[in-house]
Amino acid sequence: MDVFKTVCKRRATTQTTFLMGAVCLLTSFFLSGKAHASEEIILSTRDGERLAIVLPVGRGPQPTVLVLHGAMGTADLMVSRTSFDEVGRRHHFTIVFPEGLKRQWNDGRFHDPDRPDDVAFLRKLTHELIERRIAKPGHIYIAGISNGAAMSFTMACRVGRLFRGIGTVINSMPAGMRSCRLHSVPLVMVAGTADPLVPYAGGRVGFRRERGKVLGMEETAQMFARKNGCRSRRTHALPDRDRTDGSTVTRVTWGQCRTGKPVTLYRVEGGGHQIPGGRTLMPLLLGRTNHDISAAEVIMKAFAREEARISE
């Protein structure tokens, strides 16, 4: 409960909306009190001090993944409510949870100069991790959930050379992304076809469709597949391990890539705006949670395969 109080009181100067209060109330029941050794990095930026929580996997530079929370999330909640830290440790990755200002990321859907420069913050954080000998240069990955997933795509467009691979959950490329210069990286996407917030086929985002536009999930995946020179596209229905969750998973893979970097989309048939393999949050609003796969697991396995490929 102490962690819950910290999370919900952080940034006390901002006004808490009804929905944010509901999220804090519900997530108080989900916090698991994980106690892995961690440290905080605080950076000075044009937008003020910025925070990231680091969960190191060992001494010295290690393969590292930046994991970005969704809107109304925090770094603390990502540590407590997702399994990225546990899965990352198992695959021998240091996991870093940066925090957006006012619980969100400026992911490129709105071109407003007064919004925070999150690209600059995450770029500075990446260089800081290298300078502190936490992250291994050339072995840094980025992943995100919802708003954090869209931010991951924005980073791929703006500073893609920083990252070895990308993983995203329940969001896609912001539409109209300016100056998108993709680099060849493996990509893993996880998305639900019945997502009430982010349409699988693309379009306007949000319950009232006022949160900007994104490209379709498969359209986004195909952008990376073209960049990677992938020549084949295969679909495979995964086992329905939980017949009570009202959803199934189809894996779509773009392979035989000239660069050796595949693109994989886990299409959750009937899945909502939930993290597959995670706890369900507000199902009446956000839809069904799939339990046939773990989003963290499929993303981290793909990153581990890329690590193995480049070490050969």
mmCIF file of C-alpha atoms in Angstrom:
data_model
loop_
_atom_site.group_PDB
_atom_site.id
_atom_site.type_symbol
_atom_site.label_atom_id
_atom_site.label_comp_id
_atom_site.label_asym_id
_atom_site.label_seq_id
_atom_site.Cartn_x
_atom_site.Cartn_y
_atom_site.Cartn_z
ATOM 1 C CA MET A 1 0.000 0.000 0.000
ATOM 2 C CA ASP A 2 2.959 2.357 0.550
ATOM 3 C CA VAL A 3 3.914 1.964 -3.114
ATOM 4 C CA PHE A 4 0.317 2.769 -4.092
ATOM 5 C CA LYS A 5 0.418 5.985 -2.068
ATOM 6 C CA THR A 6 3.698 7.010 -3.670
ATOM 7 C CA VAL A 7 2.391 6.384 -7.185
ATOM 8 C CA CYS A 8 -0.910 8.182 -6.729
ATOM 9 C CA LYS A 9 0.589 11.184 -4.902
ATOM 10 C CA ARG A 10 3.501 11.686 -7.317
ATOM 11 C CA ARG A 11 3.201 14.907 -9.323
ATOM 12 C CA ALA A 12 0.791 16.238 -6.687
ATOM 13 C CA THR A 13 0.758 19.614 -8.438
ATOM 14 C CA THR A 14 -1.251 18.188 -11.339
ATOM 15 C CA GLN A 15 -5.030 17.853 -11.188
ATOM 16 C CA THR A 16 -6.237 14.247 -10.894
ATOM 17 C CA THR A 17 -9.114 13.413 -13.234
ATOM 18 C CA PHE A 18 -11.891 11.008 -12.334
ATOM 19 C CA LEU A 19 -10.497 8.361 -14.669
ATOM 20 C CA MET A 20 -6.978 8.729 -13.270
ATOM 21 C CA GLY A 21 -8.375 8.332 -9.776
ATOM 22 C CA ALA A 22 -10.161 5.181 -10.862
ATOM 23 C CA VAL A 23 -6.947 3.807 -12.316
ATOM 24 C CA CYS A 24 -5.092 4.500 -9.068
ATOM 25 C CA LEU A 25 -7.862 2.901 -7.018
ATOM 26 C CA LEU A 26 -8.004 -0.230 -9.137
ATOM 27 C CA THR A 27 -4.284 -0.637 -9.496
ATOM 28 C CA SER A 28 -3.869 -0.454 -5.722
ATOM 29 C CA PHE A 29 -5.280 -3.991 -5.686
ATOM 30 C CA PHE A 30 -2.778 -5.156 -8.318
ATOM 31 C CA LEU A 31 0.495 -3.910 -6.843
ATOM 32 C CA SER A 32 2.571 -6.912 -5.882
ATOM 33 C CA GLY A 33 5.314 -5.345 -3.790
ATOM 34 C CA LYS A 34 8.229 -6.639 -5.885
ATOM 35 C CA ALA A 35 11.540 -5.869 -4.219
ATOM 36 C CA HIS A 36 14.242 -6.251 -6.858
ATOM 37 C CA ALA A 37 17.346 -4.109 -6.329
ATOM 38 C CA SER A 38 16.858 -0.900 -8.285
ATOM 39 C CA GLU A 39 18.228 2.588 -8.663
ATOM 40 C CA GLU A 40 16.845 5.886 -9.917
ATOM 41 C CA ILE A 41 18.344 8.146 -12.550
ATOM 42 C CA ILE A 42 17.254 11.778 -12.508
ATOM 43 C CA LEU A 43 18.188 13.924 -15.506
ATOM 44 C CA SER A 44 17.908 17.677 -16.009
ATOM 45 C CA THR A 45 16.090 18.565 -19.230
ATOM 46 C CA ARG A 46 14.457 21.628 -20.742
ATOM 47 C CA ASP A 47 11.188 20.317 -19.234
ATOM 48 C CA GLY A 48 12.649 19.970 -15.743
ATOM 49 C CA GLU A 49 13.932 16.929 -13.892
ATOM 50 C CA ARG A 50 13.076 13.582 -15.483
ATOM 51 C CA LEU A 51 13.076 10.178 -13.797
ATOM 52 C CA ALA A 52 13.889 6.607 -14.759
ATOM 53 C CA ILE A 53 13.989 3.450 -12.619
ATOM 54 C CA VAL A 54 16.804 1.010 -13.453
ATOM 55 C CA LEU A 55 16.698 -2.708 -12.629
ATOM 56 C CA PRO A 56 20.217 -3.939 -13.404
ATOM 57 C CA VAL A 57 20.783 -7.578 -14.297
ATOM 58 C CA GLY A 58 24.494 -7.582 -13.457
ATOM 59 C CA ARG A 59 27.607 -5.492 -13.079
ATOM 60 C CA GLY A 60 29.044 -3.623 -16.009
ATOM 61 C CA PRO A 61 27.364 -2.816 -19.337
ATOM 62 C CA GLN A 62 24.524 -5.209 -20.184
ATOM 63 C CA PRO A 63 21.956 -5.547 -22.975
ATOM 64 C CA THR A 64 19.250 -3.120 -21.919
ATOM 65 C CA VAL A 65 15.576 -2.478 -22.659
ATOM 66 C CA LEU A 66 13.760 0.816 -22.105
ATOM 67 C CA VAL A 67 10.106 0.043 -21.274
ATOM 68 C CA LEU A 68 7.642 2.932 -21.624
ATOM 69 C CA HIS A 69 4.397 3.064 -19.652
ATOM 70 C CA GLY A 70 1.006 3.956 -21.080
ATOM 71 C CA ALA A 71 -1.032 7.107 -20.484
ATOM 72 C CA MET A 72 -1.855 7.628 -16.791
ATOM 73 C CA GLY A 73 0.900 5.155 -15.927
ATOM 74 C CA THR A 74 4.172 5.692 -14.082
ATOM 75 C CA ALA A 75 7.544 3.993 -13.863
ATOM 76 C CA ASP A 76 6.540 2.583 -10.451
ATOM 77 C CA LEU A 77 3.384 1.034 -11.854
ATOM 78 C CA MET A 78 5.329 -0.564 -14.698
ATOM 79 C CA VAL A 79 7.636 -2.208 -12.182
ATOM 80 C CA SER A 80 4.703 -3.388 -10.072
ATOM 81 C CA ARG A 81 2.083 -4.302 -12.660
ATOM 82 C CA THR A 82 4.039 -5.832 -15.532
ATOM 83 C CA SER A 83 6.392 -8.775 -15.779
ATOM 84 C CA PHE A 84 9.038 -7.039 -17.892
ATOM 85 C CA ASP A 85 11.467 -6.951 -14.975
ATOM 86 C CA GLU A 86 11.128 -10.682 -14.227
ATOM 87 C CA VAL A 87 11.160 -11.742 -17.876
ATOM 88 C CA GLY A 88 14.043 -9.393 -18.633
ATOM 89 C CA ARG A 89 16.093 -10.822 -15.784
ATOM 90 C CA ARG A 90 15.454 -14.340 -17.054
ATOM 91 C CA HIS A 91 16.742 -13.374 -20.504
ATOM 92 C CA HIS A 92 19.648 -11.422 -18.954
ATOM 93 C CA PHE A 93 18.568 -7.880 -19.838
ATOM 94 C CA THR A 94 18.750 -4.806 -17.663
ATOM 95 C CA ILE A 95 15.322 -3.156 -17.687
ATOM 96 C CA VAL A 96 14.844 0.623 -17.468
ATOM 97 C CA PHE A 97 11.463 2.242 -16.795
ATOM 98 C CA PRO A 98 11.479 5.949 -17.775
ATOM 99 C CA GLU A 99 8.629 8.178 -16.647
ATOM 100 C CA GLY A 100 6.646 10.576 -18.785
ATOM 101 C CA LEU A 101 5.563 13.989 -17.524
ATOM 102 C CA LYS A 102 2.001 14.122 -16.204
ATOM 103 C CA ARG A 103 1.768 10.342 -16.754
ATOM 104 C CA GLN A 104 2.002 10.476 -20.538
ATOM 105 C CA TRP A 105 4.332 10.695 -23.528
ATOM 106 C CA ASN A 106 4.379 13.258 -26.309
ATOM 107 C CA ASP A 107 4.339 10.514 -28.946
ATOM 108 C CA GLY A 108 3.955 12.665 -32.056
ATOM 109 C CA ARG A 109 0.199 12.537 -32.547
ATOM 110 C CA PHE A 110 0.005 16.244 -31.700
ATOM 111 C CA HIS A 111 2.511 18.733 -33.087
ATOM 112 C CA ASP A 112 2.534 21.259 -30.246
ATOM 113 C CA PRO A 113 5.855 22.993 -29.402
ATOM 114 C CA ASP A 114 4.697 23.487 -25.797
ATOM 115 C CA ARG A 115 4.503 19.759 -25.168
ATOM 116 C CA PRO A 116 7.480 18.002 -23.512
ATOM 117 C CA ASP A 117 10.390 16.984 -25.730
ATOM 118 C CA ASP A 118 10.293 13.295 -24.858
ATOM 119 C CA VAL A 119 12.507 12.340 -27.797
ATOM 120 C CA ALA A 120 15.283 14.470 -26.306
ATOM 121 C CA PHE A 121 14.712 13.010 -22.827
ATOM 122 C CA LEU A 122 14.852 9.380 -23.971
ATOM 123 C CA ARG A 123 17.849 10.086 -26.192
ATOM 124 C CA LYS A 124 19.674 11.729 -23.262
ATOM 125 C CA LEU A 125 18.688 8.845 -20.976
ATOM 126 C CA THR A 126 20.080 6.312 -23.462
ATOM 127 C CA HIS A 127 23.416 8.121 -23.617
ATOM 128 C CA GLU A 128 23.469 8.429 -19.821
ATOM 129 C CA LEU A 129 22.959 4.678 -19.442
ATOM 130 C CA ILE A 130 25.931 4.100 -21.726
ATOM 131 C CA GLU A 131 28.115 6.657 -19.933
ATOM 132 C CA ARG A 132 27.322 5.107 -16.545
ATOM 133 C CA ARG A 133 28.274 1.681 -17.941
ATOM 134 C CA ILE A 134 24.779 0.331 -17.299
ATOM 135 C CA ALA A 135 23.810 -0.264 -20.933
ATOM 136 C CA LYS A 136 25.986 -1.948 -23.532
ATOM 137 C CA PRO A 137 26.391 0.244 -26.635
ATOM 138 C CA GLY A 138 24.693 -1.257 -29.668
ATOM 139 C CA HIS A 139 22.612 -3.573 -27.467
ATOM 140 C CA ILE A 140 19.808 -1.234 -26.393
ATOM 141 C CA TYR A 141 16.140 -1.974 -27.155
ATOM 142 C CA ILE A 142 12.897 -0.090 -26.621
ATOM 143 C CA ALA A 143 9.407 -1.347 -25.822
ATOM 144 C CA GLY A 144 6.181 0.337 -24.830
ATOM 145 C CA ILE A 145 2.557 -0.159 -23.898
ATOM 146 C CA SER A 146 -0.299 1.930 -25.385
ATOM 147 C CA ASN A 147 0.886 5.576 -25.344
ATOM 148 C CA GLY A 148 4.370 4.168 -24.644
ATOM 149 C CA ALA A 149 4.108 1.950 -27.722
ATOM 150 C CA ALA A 150 3.311 4.955 -29.920
ATOM 151 C CA MET A 151 6.274 6.732 -28.313
ATOM 152 C CA SER A 152 8.490 3.753 -29.187
ATOM 153 C CA PHE A 153 7.507 4.145 -32.836
ATOM 154 C CA THR A 154 8.254 7.865 -32.651
ATOM 155 C CA MET A 155 11.728 7.043 -31.314
ATOM 156 C CA ALA A 156 12.162 4.572 -34.188
ATOM 157 C CA CYS A 157 11.399 7.401 -36.623
ATOM 158 C CA ARG A 158 13.490 10.109 -34.979
ATOM 159 C CA VAL A 159 16.502 8.330 -33.452
ATOM 160 C CA GLY A 160 16.178 4.745 -34.636
ATOM 161 C CA ARG A 161 19.939 4.185 -34.777
ATOM 162 C CA LEU A 162 20.004 4.130 -30.962
ATOM 163 C CA PHE A 163 18.033 0.889 -30.756
ATOM 164 C CA ARG A 164 18.689 -2.722 -31.717
ATOM 165 C CA GLY A 165 14.992 -3.735 -31.664
ATOM 166 C CA ILE A 166 11.461 -2.562 -30.882
ATOM 167 C CA GLY A 167 8.520 -4.162 -29.089
ATOM 168 C CA THR A 168 5.044 -2.640 -28.796
ATOM 169 C CA VAL A 169 1.755 -3.532 -27.109
ATOM 170 C CA ILE A 170 -1.699 -2.170 -28.066
ATOM 171 C CA ASN A 171 -0.686 0.775 -30.224
ATOM 172 C CA SER A 172 0.868 1.527 -33.597
ATOM 173 C CA MET A 173 2.629 4.266 -35.570
ATOM 174 C CA PRO A 174 1.210 7.779 -35.067
ATOM 175 C CA ALA A 175 -0.309 8.927 -38.354
ATOM 176 C CA GLY A 176 1.442 11.772 -40.127
ATOM 177 C CA MET A 177 4.702 11.205 -38.253
ATOM 178 C CA ARG A 178 7.043 13.858 -39.595
ATOM 179 C CA SER A 179 10.596 13.033 -40.661
ATOM 180 C CA CYS A 180 10.188 9.291 -40.174
ATOM 181 C CA ARG A 181 13.558 7.781 -41.072
ATOM 182 C CA LEU A 182 13.235 4.110 -40.250
ATOM 183 C CA HIS A 183 16.281 1.966 -39.642
ATOM 184 C CA SER A 184 16.384 -1.774 -40.020
ATOM 185 C CA VAL A 185 15.431 -3.369 -36.690
ATOM 186 C CA PRO A 186 13.450 -6.441 -35.629
ATOM 187 C CA LEU A 187 9.937 -5.518 -34.530
ATOM 188 C CA VAL A 188 7.409 -7.361 -32.364
ATOM 189 C CA MET A 189 3.868 -5.983 -32.102
ATOM 190 C CA VAL A 190 1.005 -7.224 -29.903
ATOM 191 C CA ALA A 191 -2.457 -5.821 -30.660
ATOM 192 C CA GLY A 192 -6.121 -6.655 -30.104
ATOM 193 C CA THR A 193 -8.690 -6.631 -32.888
ATOM 194 C CA ALA A 194 -11.449 -5.446 -30.493
ATOM 195 C CA ASP A 195 -9.481 -2.633 -28.863
ATOM 196 C CA PRO A 196 -11.981 0.138 -27.948
ATOM 197 C CA LEU A 197 -9.273 2.805 -27.682
ATOM 198 C CA VAL A 198 -6.842 2.095 -30.527
ATOM 199 C CA PRO A 199 -8.542 0.715 -33.681
ATOM 200 C CA TYR A 200 -6.712 -2.310 -35.067
ATOM 201 C CA ALA A 201 -7.255 -1.006 -38.610
ATOM 202 C CA GLY A 202 -6.045 2.463 -37.663
ATOM 203 C CA GLY A 203 -7.815 5.790 -37.336
ATOM 204 C CA ARG A 204 -8.778 8.062 -34.479
ATOM 205 C CA VAL A 205 -7.755 7.074 -30.949
ATOM 206 C CA GLY A 206 -9.638 7.382 -27.652
ATOM 207 C CA PHE A 207 -13.126 6.647 -26.358
ATOM 208 C CA ARG A 208 -14.344 9.839 -28.025
ATOM 209 C CA ARG A 209 -11.783 9.573 -30.862
ATOM 210 C CA GLU A 210 -10.148 12.836 -29.799
ATOM 211 C CA ARG A 211 -6.626 11.530 -29.099
ATOM 212 C CA GLY A 212 -5.152 11.868 -32.579
ATOM 213 C CA LYS A 213 -4.718 9.235 -35.282
ATOM 214 C CA VAL A 214 -2.589 6.124 -35.764
ATOM 215 C CA LEU A 215 -1.865 3.843 -38.683
ATOM 216 C CA GLY A 216 -3.307 0.341 -38.769
ATOM 217 C CA MET A 217 -1.393 -2.389 -36.967
ATOM 218 C CA GLU A 218 -0.627 -4.396 -40.094
ATOM 219 C CA GLU A 219 0.178 -1.247 -42.061
ATOM 220 C CA THR A 220 2.747 -0.345 -39.410
ATOM 221 C CA ALA A 221 4.258 -3.831 -39.426
ATOM 222 C CA GLN A 222 4.520 -3.764 -43.213
ATOM 223 C CA MET A 223 6.470 -0.484 -43.092
ATOM 224 C CA PHE A 224 9.188 -2.224 -41.087
ATOM 225 C CA ALA A 225 8.976 -5.371 -43.203
ATOM 226 C CA ARG A 226 9.675 -3.331 -46.328
ATOM 227 C CA LYS A 227 12.589 -1.593 -44.642
ATOM 228 C CA ASN A 228 14.001 -4.955 -43.543
ATOM 229 C CA GLY A 229 13.627 -6.450 -47.015
ATOM 230 C CA CYS A 230 11.299 -9.236 -45.870
ATOM 231 C CA ARG A 231 10.051 -11.440 -48.707
ATOM 232 C CA SER A 232 7.515 -13.748 -47.036
ATOM 233 C CA ARG A 233 4.405 -13.368 -44.903
ATOM 234 C CA ARG A 234 3.051 -16.286 -42.887
ATOM 235 C CA THR A 235 0.207 -16.644 -40.405
ATOM 236 C CA HIS A 236 -0.047 -19.239 -37.668
ATOM 237 C CA ALA A 237 -2.879 -19.755 -35.180
ATOM 238 C CA LEU A 238 -1.435 -20.264 -31.710
ATOM 239 C CA PRO A 239 -2.910 -22.777 -29.229
ATOM 240 C CA ASP A 240 -5.962 -21.517 -27.352
ATOM 241 C CA ARG A 241 -4.529 -22.179 -23.890
ATOM 242 C CA ASP A 242 -7.266 -20.311 -22.038
ATOM 243 C CA ARG A 243 -10.703 -21.033 -23.477
ATOM 244 C CA THR A 244 -12.364 -18.740 -20.925
ATOM 245 C CA ASP A 245 -10.764 -15.444 -21.969
ATOM 246 C CA GLY A 246 -12.888 -14.952 -25.119
ATOM 247 C CA SER A 247 -9.885 -14.445 -27.400
ATOM 248 C CA THR A 248 -7.279 -16.270 -29.467
ATOM 249 C CA VAL A 249 -3.939 -15.297 -31.001
ATOM 250 C CA THR A 250 -2.741 -15.415 -34.598
ATOM 251 C CA ARG A 251 0.965 -14.846 -35.176
ATOM 252 C CA VAL A 252 1.769 -13.017 -38.416
ATOM 253 C CA THR A 253 5.445 -13.132 -39.405
ATOM 254 C CA TRP A 254 7.252 -11.295 -42.170
ATOM 255 C CA GLY A 255 10.384 -13.370 -42.760
ATOM 256 C CA GLN A 256 13.171 -14.213 -45.205
ATOM 257 C CA CYS A 257 14.408 -10.663 -44.597
ATOM 258 C CA ARG A 258 17.455 -9.340 -46.397
ATOM 259 C CA THR A 259 18.714 -7.807 -43.155
ATOM 260 C CA GLY A 260 17.998 -10.882 -41.045
ATOM 261 C CA LYS A 261 15.564 -8.866 -38.916
ATOM 262 C CA PRO A 262 12.019 -10.278 -38.935
ATOM 263 C CA VAL A 263 8.778 -8.480 -38.124
ATOM 264 C CA THR A 264 6.172 -10.280 -36.011
ATOM 265 C CA LEU A 265 2.621 -9.246 -35.171
ATOM 266 C CA TYR A 266 0.664 -11.125 -32.510
ATOM 267 C CA ARG A 267 -2.910 -10.422 -33.548
ATOM 268 C CA VAL A 268 -5.177 -11.004 -30.543
ATOM 269 C CA GLU A 269 -8.540 -11.948 -32.022
ATOM 270 C CA GLY A 270 -11.193 -10.386 -29.783
ATOM 271 C CA GLY A 271 -8.586 -8.809 -27.520
ATOM 272 C CA GLY A 272 -9.132 -5.383 -26.000
ATOM 273 C CA HIS A 273 -6.877 -2.607 -24.739
ATOM 274 C CA GLN A 274 -5.198 -4.945 -22.273
ATOM 275 C CA ILE A 275 -1.715 -6.433 -21.864
ATOM 276 C CA PRO A 276 -1.844 -10.112 -22.896
ATOM 277 C CA GLY A 277 -0.661 -12.264 -20.032
ATOM 278 C CA GLY A 278 -1.218 -9.452 -17.552
ATOM 279 C CA ARG A 279 -3.925 -8.589 -15.061
ATOM 280 C CA THR A 280 -7.239 -7.329 -16.408
ATOM 281 C CA LEU A 281 -8.026 -3.660 -15.759
ATOM 282 C CA MET A 282 -11.566 -2.280 -16.148
ATOM 283 C CA PRO A 283 -12.803 -4.936 -18.624
ATOM 284 C CA LEU A 284 -16.152 -3.208 -19.218
ATOM 285 C CA LEU A 285 -14.243 -0.205 -20.580
ATOM 286 C CA LEU A 286 -11.082 -1.733 -22.017
ATOM 287 C CA GLY A 287 -12.210 -5.153 -23.218
ATOM 288 C CA ARG A 288 -10.857 -8.679 -22.893
ATOM 289 C CA THR A 289 -7.399 -9.798 -21.748
ATOM 290 C CA ASN A 290 -5.788 -12.697 -23.571
ATOM 291 C CA HIS A 291 -3.948 -15.340 -21.530
ATOM 292 C CA ASP A 292 -2.627 -17.519 -24.359
ATOM 293 C CA ILE A 293 0.579 -15.470 -24.550
ATOM 294 C CA SER A 294 2.568 -13.068 -22.405
ATOM 295 C CA ALA A 295 3.335 -9.825 -24.220
ATOM 296 C CA ALA A 296 6.493 -9.320 -22.172
ATOM 297 C CA GLU A 297 7.658 -12.855 -22.927
ATOM 298 C CA VAL A 298 7.219 -12.722 -26.707
ATOM 299 C CA ILE A 299 8.945 -9.336 -26.887
ATOM 300 C CA MET A 300 11.877 -10.308 -24.679
ATOM 301 C CA LYS A 301 12.339 -13.622 -26.519
ATOM 302 C CA ALA A 302 12.624 -11.719 -29.788
ATOM 303 C CA PHE A 303 15.232 -9.399 -28.268
ATOM 304 C CA ALA A 304 17.134 -12.414 -26.923
ATOM 305 C CA ARG A 305 17.108 -13.978 -30.407
ATOM 306 C CA GLU A 306 18.557 -10.778 -31.834
ATOM 307 C CA GLU A 307 21.293 -10.854 -29.172
ATOM 308 C CA ALA A 308 22.077 -14.456 -30.103
ATOM 309 C CA ARG A 309 22.106 -13.601 -33.825
ATOM 310 C CA ILE A 310 24.588 -10.771 -33.503
ATOM 311 C CA SER A 311 26.881 -12.831 -31.256
ATOM 312 C CA GLU A 312 27.228 -15.621 -33.831
#
